[in-house]
Coordinates of C-alpha atoms in Angstrom, one line a residue:
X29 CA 109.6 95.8 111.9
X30 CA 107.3 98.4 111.7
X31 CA 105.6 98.7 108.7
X32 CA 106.4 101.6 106.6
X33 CA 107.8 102.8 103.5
X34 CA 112.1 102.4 104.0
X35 CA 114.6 105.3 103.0
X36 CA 118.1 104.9 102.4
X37 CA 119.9 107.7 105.1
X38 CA 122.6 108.9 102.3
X39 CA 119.6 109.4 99.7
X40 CA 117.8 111.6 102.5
X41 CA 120.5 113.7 103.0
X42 CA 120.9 114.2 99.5
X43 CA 117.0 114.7 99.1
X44 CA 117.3 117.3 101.6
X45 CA 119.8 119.4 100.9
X46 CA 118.7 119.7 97.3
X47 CA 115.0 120.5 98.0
X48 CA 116.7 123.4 100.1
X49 CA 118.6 124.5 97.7
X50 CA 116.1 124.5 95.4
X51 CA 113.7 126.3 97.4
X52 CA 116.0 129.0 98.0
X53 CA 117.3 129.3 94.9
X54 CA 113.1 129.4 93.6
X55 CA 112.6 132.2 96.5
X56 CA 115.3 134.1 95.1
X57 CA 114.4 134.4 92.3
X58 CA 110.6 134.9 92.9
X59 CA 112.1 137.9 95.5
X60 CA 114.3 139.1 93.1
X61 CA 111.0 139.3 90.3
X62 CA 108.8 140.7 92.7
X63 CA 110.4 143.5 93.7
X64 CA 112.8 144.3 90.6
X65 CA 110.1 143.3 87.9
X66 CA 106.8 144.9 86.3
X67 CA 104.0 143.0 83.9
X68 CA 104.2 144.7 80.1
X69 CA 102.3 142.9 77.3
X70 CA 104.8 141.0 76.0
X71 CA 105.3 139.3 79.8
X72 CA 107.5 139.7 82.9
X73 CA 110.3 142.1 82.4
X74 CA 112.1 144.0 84.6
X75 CA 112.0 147.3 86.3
X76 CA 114.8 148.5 84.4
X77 CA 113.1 148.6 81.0
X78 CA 111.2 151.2 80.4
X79 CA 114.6 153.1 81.3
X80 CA 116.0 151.4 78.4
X81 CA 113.4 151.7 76.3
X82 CA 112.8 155.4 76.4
X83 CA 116.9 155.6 76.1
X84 CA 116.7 153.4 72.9
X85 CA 113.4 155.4 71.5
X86 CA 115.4 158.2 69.4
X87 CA 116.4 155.2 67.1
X88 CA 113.0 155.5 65.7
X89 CA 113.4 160.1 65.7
X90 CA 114.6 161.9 62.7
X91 CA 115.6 165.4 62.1
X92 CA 113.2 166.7 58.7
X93 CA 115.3 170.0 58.3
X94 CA 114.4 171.2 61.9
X95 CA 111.4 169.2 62.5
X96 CA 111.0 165.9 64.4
X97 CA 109.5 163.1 62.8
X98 CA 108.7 159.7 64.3
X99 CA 108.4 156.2 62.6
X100 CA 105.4 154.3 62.1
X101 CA 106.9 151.3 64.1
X102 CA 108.1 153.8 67.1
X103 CA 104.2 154.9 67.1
X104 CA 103.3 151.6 67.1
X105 CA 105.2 150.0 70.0
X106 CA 103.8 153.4 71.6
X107 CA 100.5 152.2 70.7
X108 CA 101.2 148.8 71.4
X109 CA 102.0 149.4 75.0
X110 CA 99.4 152.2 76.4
X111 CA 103.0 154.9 76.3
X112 CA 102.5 158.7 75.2
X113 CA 105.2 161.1 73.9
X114 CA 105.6 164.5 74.0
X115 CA 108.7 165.8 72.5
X116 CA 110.5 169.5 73.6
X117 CA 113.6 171.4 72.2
X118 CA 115.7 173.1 73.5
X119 CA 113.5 176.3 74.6
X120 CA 111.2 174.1 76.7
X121 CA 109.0 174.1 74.3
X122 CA 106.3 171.4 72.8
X123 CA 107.0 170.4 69.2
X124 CA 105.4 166.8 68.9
X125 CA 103.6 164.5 71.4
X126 CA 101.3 161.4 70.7
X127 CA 98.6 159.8 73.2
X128 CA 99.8 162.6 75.5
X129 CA 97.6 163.3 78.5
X130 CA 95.4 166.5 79.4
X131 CA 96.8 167.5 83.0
X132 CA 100.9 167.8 81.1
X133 CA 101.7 171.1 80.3
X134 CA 102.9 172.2 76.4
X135 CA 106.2 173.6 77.8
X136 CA 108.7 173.2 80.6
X137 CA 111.5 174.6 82.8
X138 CA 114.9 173.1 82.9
X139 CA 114.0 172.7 86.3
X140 CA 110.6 170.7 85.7
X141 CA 112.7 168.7 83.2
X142 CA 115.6 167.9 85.4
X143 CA 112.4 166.8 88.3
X144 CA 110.4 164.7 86.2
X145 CA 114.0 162.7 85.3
X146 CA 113.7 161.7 89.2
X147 CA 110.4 161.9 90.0
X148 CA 108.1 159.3 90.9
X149 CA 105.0 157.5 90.2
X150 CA 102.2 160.0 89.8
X151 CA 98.7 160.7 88.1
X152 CA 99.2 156.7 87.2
X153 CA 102.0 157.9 85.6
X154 CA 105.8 156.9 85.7
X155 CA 107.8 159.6 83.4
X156 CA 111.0 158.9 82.1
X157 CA 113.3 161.8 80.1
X158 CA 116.1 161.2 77.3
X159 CA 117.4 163.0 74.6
X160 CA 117.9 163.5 70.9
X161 CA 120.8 165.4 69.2
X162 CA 121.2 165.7 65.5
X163 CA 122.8 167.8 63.0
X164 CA 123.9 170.4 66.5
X165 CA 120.7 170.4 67.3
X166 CA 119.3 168.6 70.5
X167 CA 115.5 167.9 72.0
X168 CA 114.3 166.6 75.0
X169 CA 111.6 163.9 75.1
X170 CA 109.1 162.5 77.5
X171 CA 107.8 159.0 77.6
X172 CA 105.2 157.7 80.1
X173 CA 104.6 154.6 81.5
X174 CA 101.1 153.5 83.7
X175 CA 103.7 151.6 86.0
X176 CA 104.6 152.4 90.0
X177 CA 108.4 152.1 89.2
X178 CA 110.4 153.6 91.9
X179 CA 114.1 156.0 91.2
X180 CA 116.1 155.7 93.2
X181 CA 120.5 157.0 93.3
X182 CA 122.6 154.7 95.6
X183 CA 125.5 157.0 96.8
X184 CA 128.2 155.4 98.4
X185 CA 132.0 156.4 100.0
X186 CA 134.2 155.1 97.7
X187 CA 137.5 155.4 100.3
X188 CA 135.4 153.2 102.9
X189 CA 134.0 150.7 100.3
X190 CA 137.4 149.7 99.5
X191 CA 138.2 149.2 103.2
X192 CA 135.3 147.4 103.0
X193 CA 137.0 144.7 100.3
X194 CA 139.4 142.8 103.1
X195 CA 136.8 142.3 105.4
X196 CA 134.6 140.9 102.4
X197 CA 137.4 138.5 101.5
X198 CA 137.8 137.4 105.2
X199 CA 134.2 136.4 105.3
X200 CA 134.3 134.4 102.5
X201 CA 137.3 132.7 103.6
X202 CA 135.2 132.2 107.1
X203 CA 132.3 130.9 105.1
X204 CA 134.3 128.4 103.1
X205 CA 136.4 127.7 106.8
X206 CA 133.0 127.0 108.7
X207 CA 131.4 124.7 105.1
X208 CA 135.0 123.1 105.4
X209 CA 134.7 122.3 109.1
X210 CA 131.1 121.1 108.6
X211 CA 132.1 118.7 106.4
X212 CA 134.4 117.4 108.4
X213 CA 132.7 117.2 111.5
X214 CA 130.0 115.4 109.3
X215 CA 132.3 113.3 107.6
X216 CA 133.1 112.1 111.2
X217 CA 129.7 111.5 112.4
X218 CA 129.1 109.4 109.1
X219 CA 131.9 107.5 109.5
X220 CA 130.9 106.8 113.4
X221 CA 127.7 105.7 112.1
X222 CA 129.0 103.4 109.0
X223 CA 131.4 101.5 111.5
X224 CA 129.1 101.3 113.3
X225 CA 127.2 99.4 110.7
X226 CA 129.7 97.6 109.6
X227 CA 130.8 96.5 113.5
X228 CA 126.7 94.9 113.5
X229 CA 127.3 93.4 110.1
X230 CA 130.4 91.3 111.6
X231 CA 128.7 90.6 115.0
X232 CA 125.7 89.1 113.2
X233 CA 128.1 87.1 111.3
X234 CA 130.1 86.2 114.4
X235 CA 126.6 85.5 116.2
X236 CA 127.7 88.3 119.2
X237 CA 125.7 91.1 117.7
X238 CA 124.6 93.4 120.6
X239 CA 121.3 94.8 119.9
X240 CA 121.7 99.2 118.3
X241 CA 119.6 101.9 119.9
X242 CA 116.5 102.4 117.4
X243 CA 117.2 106.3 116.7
X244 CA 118.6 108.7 115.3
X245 CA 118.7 109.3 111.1
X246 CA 120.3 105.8 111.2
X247 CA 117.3 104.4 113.1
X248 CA 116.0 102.6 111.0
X249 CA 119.2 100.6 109.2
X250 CA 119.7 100.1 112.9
X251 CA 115.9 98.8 113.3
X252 CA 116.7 96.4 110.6
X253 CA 120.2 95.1 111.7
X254 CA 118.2 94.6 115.4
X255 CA 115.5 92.3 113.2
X256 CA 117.9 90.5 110.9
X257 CA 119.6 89.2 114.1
X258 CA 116.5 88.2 115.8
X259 CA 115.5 86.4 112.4
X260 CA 118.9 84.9 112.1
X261 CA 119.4 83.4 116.0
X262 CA 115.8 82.0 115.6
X263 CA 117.0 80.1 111.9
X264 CA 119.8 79.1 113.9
X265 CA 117.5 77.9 116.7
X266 CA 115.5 75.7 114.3
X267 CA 118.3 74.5 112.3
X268 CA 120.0 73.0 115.6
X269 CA 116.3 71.6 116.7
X270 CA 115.9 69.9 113.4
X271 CA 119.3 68.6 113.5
X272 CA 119.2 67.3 116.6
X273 CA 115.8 65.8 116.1
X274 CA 117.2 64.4 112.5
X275 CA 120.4 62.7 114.4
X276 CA 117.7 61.2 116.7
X277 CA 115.4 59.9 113.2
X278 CA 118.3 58.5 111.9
X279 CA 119.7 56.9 115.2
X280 CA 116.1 55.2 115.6
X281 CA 115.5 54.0 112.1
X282 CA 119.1 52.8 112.5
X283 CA 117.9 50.7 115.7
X284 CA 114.4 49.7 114.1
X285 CA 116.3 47.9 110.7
X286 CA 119.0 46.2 113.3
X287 CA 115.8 44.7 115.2
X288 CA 114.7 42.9 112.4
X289 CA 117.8 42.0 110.5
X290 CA 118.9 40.4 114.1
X291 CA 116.3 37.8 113.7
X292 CA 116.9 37.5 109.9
X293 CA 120.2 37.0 110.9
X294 CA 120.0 34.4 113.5
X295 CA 117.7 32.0 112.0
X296 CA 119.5 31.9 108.7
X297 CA 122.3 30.9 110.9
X298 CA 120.5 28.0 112.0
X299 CA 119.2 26.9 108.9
X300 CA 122.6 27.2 107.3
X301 CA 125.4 25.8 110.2
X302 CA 122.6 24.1 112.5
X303 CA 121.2 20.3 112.1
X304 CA 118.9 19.3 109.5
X305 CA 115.7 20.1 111.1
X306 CA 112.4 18.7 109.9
X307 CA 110.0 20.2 107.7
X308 CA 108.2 21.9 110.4
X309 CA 111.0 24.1 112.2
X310 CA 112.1 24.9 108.6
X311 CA 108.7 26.5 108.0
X312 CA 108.8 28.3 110.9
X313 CA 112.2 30.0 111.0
X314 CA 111.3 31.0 107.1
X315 CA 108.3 32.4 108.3
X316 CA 110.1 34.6 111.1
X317 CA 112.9 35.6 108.1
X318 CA 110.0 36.4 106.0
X319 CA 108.3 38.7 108.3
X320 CA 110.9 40.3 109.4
X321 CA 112.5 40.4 105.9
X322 CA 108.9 42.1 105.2
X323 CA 108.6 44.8 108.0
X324 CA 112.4 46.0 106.3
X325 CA 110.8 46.1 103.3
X326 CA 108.0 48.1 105.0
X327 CA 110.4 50.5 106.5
X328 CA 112.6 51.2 103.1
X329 CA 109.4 51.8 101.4
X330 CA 107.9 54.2 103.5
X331 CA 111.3 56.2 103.8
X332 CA 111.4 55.8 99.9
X333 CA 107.9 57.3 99.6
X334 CA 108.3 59.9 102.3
X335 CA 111.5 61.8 99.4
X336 CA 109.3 60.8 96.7
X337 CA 106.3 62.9 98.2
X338 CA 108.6 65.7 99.2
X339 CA 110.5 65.9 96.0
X340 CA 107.4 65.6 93.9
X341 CA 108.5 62.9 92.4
X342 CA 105.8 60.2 93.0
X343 CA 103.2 59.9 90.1
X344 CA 99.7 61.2 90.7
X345 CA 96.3 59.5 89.6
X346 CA 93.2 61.0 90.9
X347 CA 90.2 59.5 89.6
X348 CA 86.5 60.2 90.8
X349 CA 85.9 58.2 94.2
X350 CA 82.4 57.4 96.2
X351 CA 83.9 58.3 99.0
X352 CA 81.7 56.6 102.0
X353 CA 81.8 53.3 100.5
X354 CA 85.6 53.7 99.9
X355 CA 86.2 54.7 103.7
X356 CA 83.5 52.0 104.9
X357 CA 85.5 49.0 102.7
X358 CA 89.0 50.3 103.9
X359 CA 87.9 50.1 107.8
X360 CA 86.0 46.6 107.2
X361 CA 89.6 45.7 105.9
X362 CA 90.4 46.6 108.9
X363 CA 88.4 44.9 111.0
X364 CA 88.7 41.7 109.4
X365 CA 92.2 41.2 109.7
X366 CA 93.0 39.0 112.9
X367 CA 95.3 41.1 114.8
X368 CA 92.2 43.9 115.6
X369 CA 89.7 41.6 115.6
X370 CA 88.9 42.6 119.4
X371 CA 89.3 46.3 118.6
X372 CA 86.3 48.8 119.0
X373 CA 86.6 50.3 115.5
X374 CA 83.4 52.2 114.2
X375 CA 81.9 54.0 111.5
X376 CA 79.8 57.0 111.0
X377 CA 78.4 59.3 108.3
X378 CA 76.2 62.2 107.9
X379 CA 76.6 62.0 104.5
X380 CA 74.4 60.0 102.3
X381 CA 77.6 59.5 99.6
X382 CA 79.6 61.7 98.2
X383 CA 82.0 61.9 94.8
X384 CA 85.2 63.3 94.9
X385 CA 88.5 62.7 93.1
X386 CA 90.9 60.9 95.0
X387 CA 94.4 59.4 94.2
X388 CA 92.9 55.4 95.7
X389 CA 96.0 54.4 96.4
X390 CA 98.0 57.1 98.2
X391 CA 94.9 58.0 99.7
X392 CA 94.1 54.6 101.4
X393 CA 98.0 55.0 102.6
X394 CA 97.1 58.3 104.5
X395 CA 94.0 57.1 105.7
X396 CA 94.7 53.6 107.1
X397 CA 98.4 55.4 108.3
X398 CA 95.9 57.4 110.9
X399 CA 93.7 54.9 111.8
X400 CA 97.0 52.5 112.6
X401 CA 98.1 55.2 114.5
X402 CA 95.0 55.4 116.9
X403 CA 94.9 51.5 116.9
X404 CA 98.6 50.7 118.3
X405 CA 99.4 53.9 120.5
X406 CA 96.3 53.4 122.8
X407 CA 95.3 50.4 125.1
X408 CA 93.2 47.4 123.5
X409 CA 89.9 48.6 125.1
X410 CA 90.2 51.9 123.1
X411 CA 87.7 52.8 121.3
X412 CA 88.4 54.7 117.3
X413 CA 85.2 56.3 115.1
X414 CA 85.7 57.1 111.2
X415 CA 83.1 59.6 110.8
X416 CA 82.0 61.7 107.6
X417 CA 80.5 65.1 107.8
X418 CA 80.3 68.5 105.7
X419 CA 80.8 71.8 106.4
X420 CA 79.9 74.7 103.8
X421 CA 83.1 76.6 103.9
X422 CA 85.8 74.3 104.6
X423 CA 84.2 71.5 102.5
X424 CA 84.5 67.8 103.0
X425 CA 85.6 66.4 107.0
X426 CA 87.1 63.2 107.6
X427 CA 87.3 62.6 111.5
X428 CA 89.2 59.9 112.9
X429 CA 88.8 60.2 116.8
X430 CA 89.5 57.8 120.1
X431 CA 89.1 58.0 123.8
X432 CA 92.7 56.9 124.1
X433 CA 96.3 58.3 126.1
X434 CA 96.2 61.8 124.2
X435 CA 98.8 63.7 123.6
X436 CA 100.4 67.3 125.1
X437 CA 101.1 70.5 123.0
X438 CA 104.7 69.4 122.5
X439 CA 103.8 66.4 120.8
X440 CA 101.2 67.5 118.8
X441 CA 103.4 70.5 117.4
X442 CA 106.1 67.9 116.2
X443 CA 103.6 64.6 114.9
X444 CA 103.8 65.4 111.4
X445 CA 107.5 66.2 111.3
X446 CA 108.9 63.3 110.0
X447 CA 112.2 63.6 111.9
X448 CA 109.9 63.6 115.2
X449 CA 109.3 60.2 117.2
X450 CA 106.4 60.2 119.8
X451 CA 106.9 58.9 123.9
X452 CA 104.4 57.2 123.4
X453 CA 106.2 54.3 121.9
X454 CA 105.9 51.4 124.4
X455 CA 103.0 49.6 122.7
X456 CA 104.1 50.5 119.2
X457 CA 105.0 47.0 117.5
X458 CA 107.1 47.3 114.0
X459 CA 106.8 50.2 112.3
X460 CA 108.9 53.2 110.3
X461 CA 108.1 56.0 112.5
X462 CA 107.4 57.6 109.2
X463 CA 103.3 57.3 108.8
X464 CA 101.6 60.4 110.1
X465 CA 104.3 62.5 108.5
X466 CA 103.5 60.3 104.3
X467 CA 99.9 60.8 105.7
X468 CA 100.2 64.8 105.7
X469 CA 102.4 64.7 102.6
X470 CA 99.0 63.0 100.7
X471 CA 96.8 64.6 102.3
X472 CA 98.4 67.8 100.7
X473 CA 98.9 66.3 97.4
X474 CA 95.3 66.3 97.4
X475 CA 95.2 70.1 98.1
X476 CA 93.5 69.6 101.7
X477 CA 94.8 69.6 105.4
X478 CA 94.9 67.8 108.1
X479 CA 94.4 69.0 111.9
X480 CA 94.7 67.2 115.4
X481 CA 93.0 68.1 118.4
X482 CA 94.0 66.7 121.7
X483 CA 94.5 66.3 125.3
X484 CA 96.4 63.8 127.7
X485 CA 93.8 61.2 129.2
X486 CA 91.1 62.7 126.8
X487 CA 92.3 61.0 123.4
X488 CA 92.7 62.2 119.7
X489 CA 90.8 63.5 117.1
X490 CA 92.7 64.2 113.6
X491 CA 90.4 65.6 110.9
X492 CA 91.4 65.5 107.5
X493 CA 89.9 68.5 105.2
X494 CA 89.3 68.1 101.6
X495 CA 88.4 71.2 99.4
X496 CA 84.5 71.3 97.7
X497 CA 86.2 71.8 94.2
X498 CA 87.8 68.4 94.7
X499 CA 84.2 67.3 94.4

């Protein structure tokens, strides 16, 4: 799956269409404020104001018995925004102004008055013209503004415009036909999509998925359908494969406790419905019931062990180790007992001695499990070598190599799995099957590895890898 952040498709959508509604809603109104508003002191305001402002002015005029007087606040919002006055009656005449500029005349037409109502920006001037009545008497008044506001009169056919009024209602009704019908259609192709889904959802279940085409909006739920069904036939894959391989455990370790409970069997039979025998046979058929009554032992223990490593259940006792006299006593144990006496088994170390904490016990287990292991599934003239060595960033290797059969990929893939069961099996004598895989299950206990290298005809070299903070 490629690797990239996910999105869920409905989410999307939604993200979409609000971030374009949103943007045009913000364009709009930006639009709308860029051509319909100016900047006065208090802020943004719109075009409209000074309009209203100069209408609303004569709240601050008064008639003083035939004279105009302003108040102090209408001279100071004057002040406050850079306006001038200039006040006429009704001869045209001048008869107050305040911040007025030079290049205005002291008296105008009705014409000039009825012109400067429409006229527009000029000498960085906007003018705008209102009126004041009181007591039947009336003045005109000027105010200026140092904005570009445009004037503009909108006239219209009244008769047409309300022709005009069906064919506005029809398109809305086509505008809320064609969102209708998008929906729809959408809804449709959603619902194509979700079945579709859905119909992959039941064919992984059903284990007949048929892979989706990677595109699309949907690409990648598909994408992720495609992997969960990859990832789900290849569980499946490796469930059957360690099923069949744990049928074929059991069915062995079934066959390897009949083999010696048959003897077990048989010469207690003797001993109990034969002859009286003399003291010599009875020695020796107790002797064959005791070692095969031991090698069952062997193989419930290791079985035991095996659950008890996996299950963490087995009690842990590291204590600090010299660990090339420990691996030099456990191989001359080996050496000494009778049935390798004629084996080649050596020893090697490029380390002087080395501490390291070591559970004694389960760690002889793994070690003499590997050496066993080279010793009874090669010939008698093969030849095995313990060695010692260091390396600075792994830490501590324990090779235990042989010049013996070898083994293929396969086999070498499977060794540790404890439902696995080698071919090479026909010099094995009595054993549970189960000793590489407790060997690995220590050697991890002790928070190192274990690897094998090898090669049919060439031998085996397993190394086992223990950590420097161990030491």
């Amino acid at each position: 799956m490629r690797n990239k952040k996910k999105f869920n498709p409905f989410l999307r959508i939604f993200v979409f269409v609000s971030v374009v509604l949103l943007t045009a809603v913000i364009a709009a109104i930006g639009m709308f404020y860029y051509i319909f508003g100016i900047t006065e002191p208090e802020g943004l305001s719109l075009a409209a104001w000074p309009e209203r402002f100069t209408d609303n002015f004569s709240i601050w005029m008064e008639n003083d018995n035939g004279r105009i007087k302003i108040e102090e606040i209408g001279l100071d919002r004057l002040d406050e925004y850079g306006l001038w006055l200039q006040v006429i009656d009704e001869t045209g005449q001048e008869v107050l102004c305040h911040n007025k500029p030079e290049n205005y005349p002291a008296r105008y037409s009705a014409s000039e008055l009825i012109a400067l109502s429409v006229s527009a920006f000029e000498e960085e001037n906007t003018v705008f013209v209102s009126s004041y009545e009181s007591s039947e008497e009336s003045w005109s008044y000027l105010i200026g503004f140092p904005y570009a506001i445009g004037k503009y009169m909108l006239y219209y056919n009244g008769e047409n415009v309300g022709r005009l009024s069906p064919l506005f209602r029809m398109g809305i009704l086509m505008i809320l036909c064609f969102v209708l019908l998008f929906m729809v259609c959408y809804g449709f192709w959603l619902t194509r999509h979700l079945g579709r889904i859905a119909k992959g959802i039941e064919g992984i279940s059903m284990r007949c998925y048929t892979p989706l085409i990677e595109k699309g909006m949907f690409g990648e739920v598909y994408e992720a359908l495609n992997q969960m069904d990859t990832e789900i036939r290849h569980s499946d894959k490796v469930q059957q494969e360690t099923e069949r391989i744990r049928r074929e455990w059991i069915t062995n370790i079934t066959h390897d406790l009949k083999t010696p409970l048959s003897p077990i069997k048989g010469y207690a039979e003797l001993l109990v419905d034969g002859p009286a025998s003399d003291k010599e046979n009875i020695q020796e058929y107790g002797g064959i019931i005791l070692k095969n009554a031991n090698h069952t032992e062997k193989m419930i223990n290791d079985l035991k062990l095996t659950y008890q490593l996996d299950s963490g259940g087995l009690p842990y006792r590291p204590q600090t180790v010299r660990l090339v006299r420990f691996l030099k006593e456990l191989v001359i144990d080996i050496v000494n007992d009778p049935a390798f006496a004629d084996r080649k088994i050596e020893f090697e170390s490029n380390v002087e001695e080395c501490e390291i904490c070591l559970d004694v016990d389960l760690f002889r287990r793994a070690v003499n499990n590997i050496i066993m292991n080279a010793l009874t599934h090669n010939p008698p003239e093969t030849r095995v070598v313990i060695r010692i060595d260091t390396d600075p960033e792994k830490g501590i290797l324990i090779r235990i190599s042989d010049n013996g059969t070898g083994m293929d990929d396969k086999e070498q893939s499977e060794l540790f799995n404890r439902y696995y069961r080698g071919t090479n099996t026909k010099e094995k004598p009595e054993g549970s099957g189960l000793g590489l895989a407790i060997a690995k299950q220590i050697i991890t206990l002790h928070g190192g590895d274990i690897e094998v290298q090898s090669k049919p005809g060439e031998g085996t070299c397993f190394t086992i890898v223990l950590p420097l903070k161990n030491r």
